[in-house]
PDB file of C-alpha atoms in Angstrom:
ATOM      1  CA  MET A  21     197.811-241.456  36.737  1.00 82.00           C
ATOM      2  CA  THR A  22     197.608-245.247  36.737  1.00 94.00           C
ATOM      3  CA  THR A  23     199.492-247.459  34.884  1.00 96.00           C
ATOM      4  CA  PRO A  24     197.859-247.514  31.675  1.00 96.00           C
ATOM      5  CA  GLN A  25     198.111-243.106  31.561  1.00 93.00           C
ATOM      6  CA  ASP A  26     201.493-243.657  32.198  1.00 94.00           C
ATOM      7  CA  LEU A  27     201.841-246.317  29.346  1.00 95.00           C
ATOM      8  CA  LEU A  28     200.893-243.578  26.961  1.00 91.00           C
ATOM      9  CA  PHE A  29     203.206-241.642  27.894  1.00 89.00           C
ATOM     10  CA  VAL A  30     206.460-243.415  27.099  1.00 90.00           C
ATOM     11  CA  THR A  31     204.936-244.429  23.844  1.00 89.00           C
ATOM     12  CA  LEU A  32     204.138-240.827  22.969  1.00 84.00           C
ATOM     13  CA  ASP A  33     207.996-239.242  24.787  1.00 82.00           C
ATOM     14  CA  VAL A  34     210.572-242.322  24.688  1.00 82.00           C
ATOM     15  CA  PRO A  35     211.564-243.110  21.120  1.00 76.00           C
ATOM     16  CA  ALA A  36     210.643-247.765  19.782  1.00 73.00           C
ATOM     17  CA  ASP A  37     213.034-249.422  17.505  1.00 73.00           C
ATOM     18  CA  ARG A  38     209.644-248.806  15.207  1.00 76.00           C
ATOM     19  CA  PRO A  39     206.705-246.647  15.139  1.00 80.00           C
ATOM     20  CA  VAL A  40     204.625-248.263  18.055  1.00 88.00           C
ATOM     21  CA  GLU A  41     200.395-249.539  15.928  1.00 90.00           C
ATOM     22  CA  GLN A  42     197.844-248.757  17.519  1.00 91.00           C
ATOM     23  CA  GLY A  43     196.755-252.363  18.086  1.00 95.00           C
ATOM     24  CA  ASP A  44     199.385-252.611  20.070  1.00 96.00           C
ATOM     25  CA  LEU A  45     199.292-250.138  22.032  1.00 95.00           C
ATOM     26  CA  SER A  46     195.903-251.259  23.233  1.00 96.00           C
ATOM     27  CA  LEU A  47     196.852-254.620  24.188  1.00 97.00           C
ATOM     28  CA  ALA A  48     199.409-253.495  26.270  1.00 97.00           C
ATOM     29  CA  LEU A  49     196.816-250.910  27.454  1.00 97.00           C
ATOM     30  CA  ALA A  50     195.063-253.134  28.487  1.00 98.00           C
ATOM     31  CA  ALA A  51     197.910-255.861  29.525  1.00 98.00           C
ATOM     32  CA  ALA A  52     198.500-252.202  32.028  1.00 97.00           C
ATOM     33  CA  GLU A  53     194.997-252.459  33.469  1.00 98.00           C
ATOM     34  CA  LEU A  54     194.922-255.986  34.040  1.00 97.00           C
ATOM     35  CA  LEU A  55     198.296-255.324  36.051  1.00 96.00           C
ATOM     36  CA  ASP A  56     197.189-251.929  38.256  1.00 96.00           C
ATOM     37  CA  LEU A  57     194.023-254.583  39.401  1.00 96.00           C
ATOM     38  CA  LEU A  58     196.316-256.490  40.262  1.00 95.00           C
ATOM     39  CA  THR A  59     198.014-253.910  41.940  1.00 93.00           C
ATOM     40  CA  ALA A  60     194.596-252.831  43.681  1.00 93.00           C
ATOM     41  CA  GLN A  61     193.486-256.265  44.438  1.00 94.00           C
ATOM     42  CA  VAL A  62     190.683-256.342  42.625  1.00 95.00           C
ATOM     43  CA  VAL A  63     191.899-259.819  41.100  1.00 96.00           C
ATOM     44  CA  THR A  64     194.377-262.448  40.896  1.00 95.00           C
ATOM     45  CA  LEU A  65     195.590-264.636  39.250  1.00 96.00           C
ATOM     46  CA  ARG A  66     194.350-268.526  39.240  1.00 95.00           C
ATOM     47  CA  ASP A  67     197.774-269.816  36.114  1.00 93.00           C
ATOM     48  CA  ASP A  68     196.611-267.443  34.649  1.00 94.00           C
ATOM     49  CA  ARG A  69     193.067-267.145  34.354  1.00 97.00           C
ATOM     50  CA  ILE A  70     191.392-263.166  35.704  1.00 97.00           C
ATOM     51  CA  ALA A  71     189.532-265.035  39.083  1.00 97.00           C
ATOM     52  CA  PRO A  72     188.073-261.026  40.539  1.00 96.00           C
ATOM     53  CA  VAL A  73     188.401-261.039  44.374  1.00 94.00           C
ATOM     54  CA  SER A  74     186.602-257.508  45.537  1.00 86.00           C
ATOM     55  CA  GLY A  75     184.005-254.836  44.005  1.00 85.00           C
ATOM     56  CA  HIS A  76     185.582-252.147  45.600  1.00 88.00           C
ATOM     57  CA  LEU A  77     186.648-248.935  43.810  1.00 91.00           C
ATOM     58  CA  THR A  78     189.815-247.967  42.774  1.00 93.00           C
ATOM     59  CA  GLY A  79     188.973-243.899  41.803  1.00 92.00           C
ATOM     60  CA  ASP A  80     190.200-243.986  38.622  1.00 94.00           C
ATOM     61  CA  ALA A  81     187.255-244.558  36.722  1.00 93.00           C
ATOM     62  CA  MET A  82     189.616-246.109  33.562  1.00 95.00           C
ATOM     63  CA  LEU A  83     190.403-249.070  36.165  1.00 96.00           C
ATOM     64  CA  ASP A  84     186.923-248.727  37.182  1.00 96.00           C
ATOM     65  CA  LYS A  85     185.127-249.453  33.588  1.00 96.00           C
ATOM     66  CA  ALA A  86     187.528-252.196  32.898  1.00 97.00           C
ATOM     67  CA  ALA A  87     186.803-254.036  36.393  1.00 96.00           C
ATOM     68  CA  ALA A  88     183.128-253.927  35.490  1.00 95.00           C
ATOM     69  CA  ALA A  89     183.877-255.406  32.636  1.00 95.00           C
ATOM     70  CA  LEU A  90     185.781-259.112  33.944  1.00 96.00           C
ATOM     71  CA  ILE A  91     184.014-261.738  33.833  1.00 96.00           C
ATOM     72  CA  ARG A  92     182.626-262.648  37.256  1.00 94.00           C
ATOM     73  CA  THR A  93     181.807-266.984  36.502  1.00 95.00           C
ATOM     74  CA  GLU A  94     183.460-270.024  36.737  1.00 95.00           C
ATOM     75  CA  PRO A  95     186.134-270.769  34.052  1.00 95.00           C
ATOM     76  CA  TYR A  96     186.819-266.364  33.915  1.00 96.00           C
ATOM     77  CA  GLU A  97     188.505-265.206  31.866  1.00 97.00           C
ATOM     78  CA  SER A  98     192.396-265.856  30.675  1.00 98.00           C
ATOM     79  CA  ALA A  99     194.886-263.254  30.745  1.00 97.00           C
ATOM     80  CA  GLU A 100     195.160-263.663  26.541  1.00 97.00           C
ATOM     81  CA  ASP A 101     191.072-263.206  25.896  1.00 97.00           C
ATOM     82  CA  TRP A 102     191.492-260.372  28.844  1.00 97.00           C
ATOM     83  CA  LEU A 103     193.655-258.660  26.775  1.00 98.00           C
ATOM     84  CA  TRP A 104     191.285-259.677  22.663  1.00 97.00           C
ATOM     85  CA  ARG A 105     188.626-257.752  24.091  1.00 97.00           C
ATOM     86  CA  ARG A 106     189.326-254.968  26.390  1.00 97.00           C
ATOM     87  CA  GLY A 107     191.607-253.783  23.849  1.00 97.00           C
ATOM     88  CA  ASP A 108     189.735-252.710  21.296  1.00 95.00           C
ATOM     89  CA  GLY A 109     189.703-249.084  20.987  1.00 94.00           C
ATOM     90  CA  LEU A 110     191.307-248.874  24.247  1.00 96.00           C
ATOM     91  CA  SER A 111     194.344-246.877  23.219  1.00 93.00           C
ATOM     92  CA  ALA A 112     192.361-244.282  21.515  1.00 91.00           C
ATOM     93  CA  ALA A 113     189.652-244.496  24.160  1.00 94.00           C
ATOM     94  CA  TYR A 114     192.552-244.010  27.043  1.00 91.00           C
ATOM     95  CA  ARG A 115     193.388-240.173  24.994  1.00 87.00           C
ATOM     96  CA  ASP A 116     190.162-239.275  25.319  1.00 85.00           C
ATOM     97  CA  GLU A 117     190.256-239.249  28.199  1.00 86.00           C
ATOM     98  CA  LEU A 118     193.475-238.084  29.026  1.00 80.00           C
ATOM     99  CA  GLU A 119     192.760-235.508  26.317  1.00 74.00           C
ATOM    100  CA  HIS A 120     189.129-234.178  28.530  1.00 77.00           C
ATOM    101  CA  THR A 121     190.879-234.550  32.411  1.00 72.00           C
ATOM    102  CA  GLU A 122     194.143-232.577  31.806  1.00 64.00           C
ATOM    103  CA  PRO A 123     193.025-229.218  32.628  1.00 57.00           C
ATOM    104  CA  SER A 124     192.269-226.641  30.149  1.00 52.00           C
ATOM    105  CA  GLY A 125     195.138-225.715  28.253  1.00 46.00           C
ATOM    106  CA  SER A 126     197.775-227.881  28.562  1.00 49.00           C
ATOM    107  CA  GLY A 127     198.050-228.939  25.605  1.00 51.00           C
ATOM    108  CA  LEU A 128     198.224-232.510  25.883  1.00 58.00           C
ATOM    109  CA  ARG A 129     195.577-232.624  22.457  1.00 54.00           C
ATOM    110  CA  GLN A 130     197.666-231.712  20.129  1.00 54.00           C
ATOM    111  CA  LEU A 131     200.305-233.438  21.552  1.00 56.00           C
ATOM    112  CA  PHE A 132     198.415-236.278  20.288  1.00 58.00           C
ATOM    113  CA  ARG A 133     198.225-235.374  17.585  1.00 55.00           C
ATOM    114  CA  ARG A 134     200.803-233.610  16.276  1.00 48.00           C
ATOM    115  CA  ALA A 135     202.844-235.033  14.539  1.00 44.00           C
ATOM    116  CA  ASP A 136     205.936-232.483  14.473  1.00 40.00           C
ATOM    117  CA  ARG A 137     206.563-232.858  18.075  1.00 47.00           C
ATOM    118  CA  SER A 138     206.581-228.927  18.435  1.00 43.00           C
ATOM    119  CA  VAL A 139     205.214-229.491  21.064  1.00 46.00           C
ATOM    120  CA  ASP A 140     207.105-232.333  23.323  1.00 50.00           C
ATOM    121  CA  ARG A 141     207.682-229.620  26.316  1.00 51.00           C
ATOM    122  CA  ILE A 142     204.809-229.533  27.372  1.00 60.00           C
ATOM    123  CA  ASP A 143     204.309-230.531  31.945  1.00 65.00           C
ATOM    124  CA  SER A 144     201.588-231.975  33.055  1.00 76.00           C
ATOM    125  CA  ASP A 145     201.141-234.184  36.474  1.00 83.00           C
ATOM    126  CA  ALA A 146     200.763-237.033  34.417  1.00 83.00           C
ATOM    127  CA  ARG A 147     203.675-236.719  32.574  1.00 84.00           C
ATOM    128  CA  ARG A 148     206.157-235.916  35.096  1.00 88.00           C
ATOM    129  CA  HIS A 149     204.414-239.209  37.044  1.00 90.00           C
ATOM    130  CA  ALA A 150     205.074-241.006  33.668  1.00 91.00           C
ATOM    131  CA  ALA A 151     208.610-239.791  33.669  1.00 91.00           C
ATOM    132  CA  ASP A 152     209.249-240.534  36.674  1.00 93.00           C
ATOM    133  CA  ARG A 153     208.155-244.268  36.612  1.00 93.00           C
ATOM    134  CA  TRP A 154     210.454-244.555  33.849  1.00 93.00           C
ATOM    135  CA  ALA A 155     213.751-242.853  35.067  1.00 91.00           C
ATOM    136  CA  ARG A 156     213.051-245.180  38.532  1.00 90.00           C
ATOM    137  CA  HIS A 157     213.260-247.766  36.055  1.00 89.00           C
ATOM    138  CA  GLU A 158     209.641-249.353  37.646  1.00 90.00           C
ATOM    139  CA  PRO A 159     209.241-252.789  37.057  1.00 90.00           C
ATOM    140  CA  LEU A 160     205.354-253.003  35.774  1.00 92.00           C
ATOM    141  CA  LEU A 161     205.839-249.845  33.116  1.00 94.00           C
ATOM    142  CA  VAL A 162     209.718-250.740  31.856  1.00 92.00           C
ATOM    143  CA  GLY A 163     207.896-254.243  31.022  1.00 93.00           C
ATOM    144  CA  LEU A 164     204.934-253.569  29.037  1.00 95.00           C
ATOM    145  CA  ALA A 165     207.425-250.931  27.026  1.00 94.00           C
ATOM    146  CA  ALA A 166     209.669-253.372  25.873  1.00 93.00           C
ATOM    147  CA  ALA A 167     207.254-255.632  25.274  1.00 94.00           C
ATOM    148  CA  LEU A 168     205.979-252.772  21.873  1.00 93.00           C
ATOM    149  CA  GLY A 169     209.326-252.170  21.257  1.00 91.00           C
ATOM    150  CA  ILE A 170     210.903-249.506  22.961  1.00 91.00           C
ATOM    151  CA  GLU A 171     214.091-249.455  25.218  1.00 83.00           C
ATOM    152  CA  GLU A 172     214.483-249.287  28.981  1.00 74.00           C
ATOM    153  CA  PRO A 173     216.116-246.587  30.073  1.00 66.00           C
ATOM    154  CA  GLU A 174     220.253-246.419  31.500  1.00 64.00           C
ATOM    155  CA  HIS A 175     220.647-247.085  34.806  1.00 54.00           C
ATOM    156  CA  GLU A 176     223.435-248.707  37.627  1.00 45.00           C
ATOM    157  CA  GLU A 177     222.733-252.358  38.045  1.00 43.00           C
ATOM    158  CA  ALA A 178     223.157-252.360  41.776  1.00 38.00           C
ATOM    159  CA  ALA A 179     219.471-250.441  41.001  1.00 43.00           C
ATOM    160  CA  ALA A 180     218.166-252.646  38.396  1.00 43.00           C
ATOM    161  CA  HIS A 181     218.891-255.869  40.835  1.00 42.00           C
ATOM    162  CA  ALA A 182     216.354-254.393  43.281  1.00 41.00           C
ATOM    163  CA  GLU A 183     214.025-253.378  41.222  1.00 44.00           C
ATOM    164  CA  ALA A 184     214.276-256.995  40.258  1.00 43.00           C
ATOM    165  CA  ASP A 185     212.846-257.966  43.422  1.00 41.00           C
ATOM    166  CA  LYS A 186     210.241-256.355  43.952  1.00 44.00           C
ATOM    167  CA  VAL A 187     208.100-258.301  40.350  1.00 49.00           C
ATOM    168  CA  ASP A 188     207.021-261.106  41.167  1.00 79.00           C
ATOM    169  CA  ASP A 189     204.572-263.452  38.689  1.00 89.00           C
ATOM    170  CA  ARG A 190     201.503-262.349  37.899  1.00 92.00           C
ATOM    171  CA  LEU A 191     203.869-259.272  36.011  1.00 93.00           C
ATOM    172  CA  ALA A 192     205.553-262.843  34.017  1.00 93.00           C
ATOM    173  CA  VAL A 193     201.791-264.013  33.214  1.00 95.00           C
ATOM    174  CA  VAL A 194     200.510-261.345  31.647  1.00 96.00           C
ATOM    175  CA  LEU A 195     203.583-260.202  30.702  1.00 96.00           C
ATOM    176  CA  ALA A 196     203.841-263.525  28.564  1.00 96.00           C
ATOM    177  CA  ALA A 197     200.223-263.670  27.172  1.00 97.00           C
ATOM    178  CA  LEU A 198     200.471-259.704  26.510  1.00 97.00           C
ATOM    179  CA  GLY A 199     203.349-261.343  24.454  1.00 96.00           C
ATOM    180  CA  ASP A 200     201.628-263.816  22.198  1.00 97.00           C
ATOM    181  CA  ALA A 201     198.324-261.709  22.083  1.00 97.00           C
ATOM    182  CA  LEU A 202     201.138-259.082  20.427  1.00 96.00           C
ATOM    183  CA  THR A 203     202.509-261.529  17.593  1.00 96.00           C
ATOM    184  CA  GLU A 204     199.708-262.919  16.583  1.00 96.00           C
ATOM    185  CA  LEU A 205     199.009-259.772  15.925  1.00 95.00           C
ATOM    186  CA  GLU A 206     201.378-259.279  14.035  1.00 93.00           C
ATOM    187  CA  ALA A 207     200.841-262.461  11.433  1.00 94.00           C
ATOM    188  CA  VAL A 208     197.172-261.143  11.011  1.00 91.00           C
ATOM    189  CA  ARG A 209     198.431-257.977  10.177  1.00 88.00           C
ATOM    190  CA  GLN A 210     201.362-260.211   7.464  1.00 90.00           C
ATOM    191  CA  ARG A 211     198.665-262.510   6.382  1.00 87.00           C
ATOM    192  CA  ARG A 212     197.145-259.224   5.326  1.00 82.00           C
ATOM    193  CA  ARG A 213     199.855-257.584   3.464  1.00 78.00           C
ATOM    194  CA  ILE A 214     200.143-261.173   1.320  1.00 81.00           C
ATOM    195  CA  GLU A 215     196.625-261.193   0.799  1.00 75.00           C
ATOM    196  CA  GLU A 216     197.073-257.736  -0.424  1.00 69.00           C
ATOM    197  CA  ASP A 217     199.964-258.213  -2.611  1.00 66.00           C
ATOM    198  CA  ALA A 218     198.470-261.461  -4.265  1.00 64.00           C
ATOM    199  CA  PHE A 219     195.105-258.841  -5.048  1.00 58.00           C
ATOM    200  CA  ASP A 220     197.340-256.109  -6.716  1.00 61.00           C
ATOM    201  CA  ASN A 221     199.663-258.327  -8.659  1.00 62.00           C
ATOM    202  CA  VAL A 222     196.327-260.091 -10.518  1.00 60.00           C
ATOM    203  CA  TRP A 223     195.264-256.807 -11.125  1.00 62.00           C
ATOM    204  CA  ARG A 224     198.648-255.681 -12.629  1.00 62.00           C
ATOM    205  CA  ALA A 225     198.891-258.798 -14.281  1.00 54.00           C
ATOM    206  CA  PRO A 226     198.452-258.725 -17.682  1.00 58.00           C
TER     207      PRO A 226
END
């Protein structure tokens, strides 16, 4: 169970202030992968550049694919460039992976694809793990979710301070790169909407 998997469940279970776009989720999942690779000491950050330091496997198929995709020659890749490259179609890849790895009958396929939310109470180890991290206000998960417009869970002030002490500069760098990428993606969407509106107006003109 990894941070990307947990983030996917949070996006399904916790209301956001706006619908989470699949492109935004893919970028956030790539950021979650990077944070897990940092925690596993597979990579380190040199300023905002991702430098591989180990070739060992993590034991998770998706994280190992991410590690295999790292650029291993200097000057290495910036965190934001990684998000764009690795994030391409990543939300769909994670959904497919969970559908295949969760026990049959867990209902994840319906959870991912049905809009009526009638399967909201489907239980699984993976889903419980995500809910536990969310309830504990785990900094990596809360930071990623917040970037997607998902509000952090309520918590006591003392617990918040204890968790905040665990946040290091690496998380700040990754979240900053994610914020920049999400802003750029939204700007692209806005330009497309303006262009589409202008095109429609041309055809509507007398």
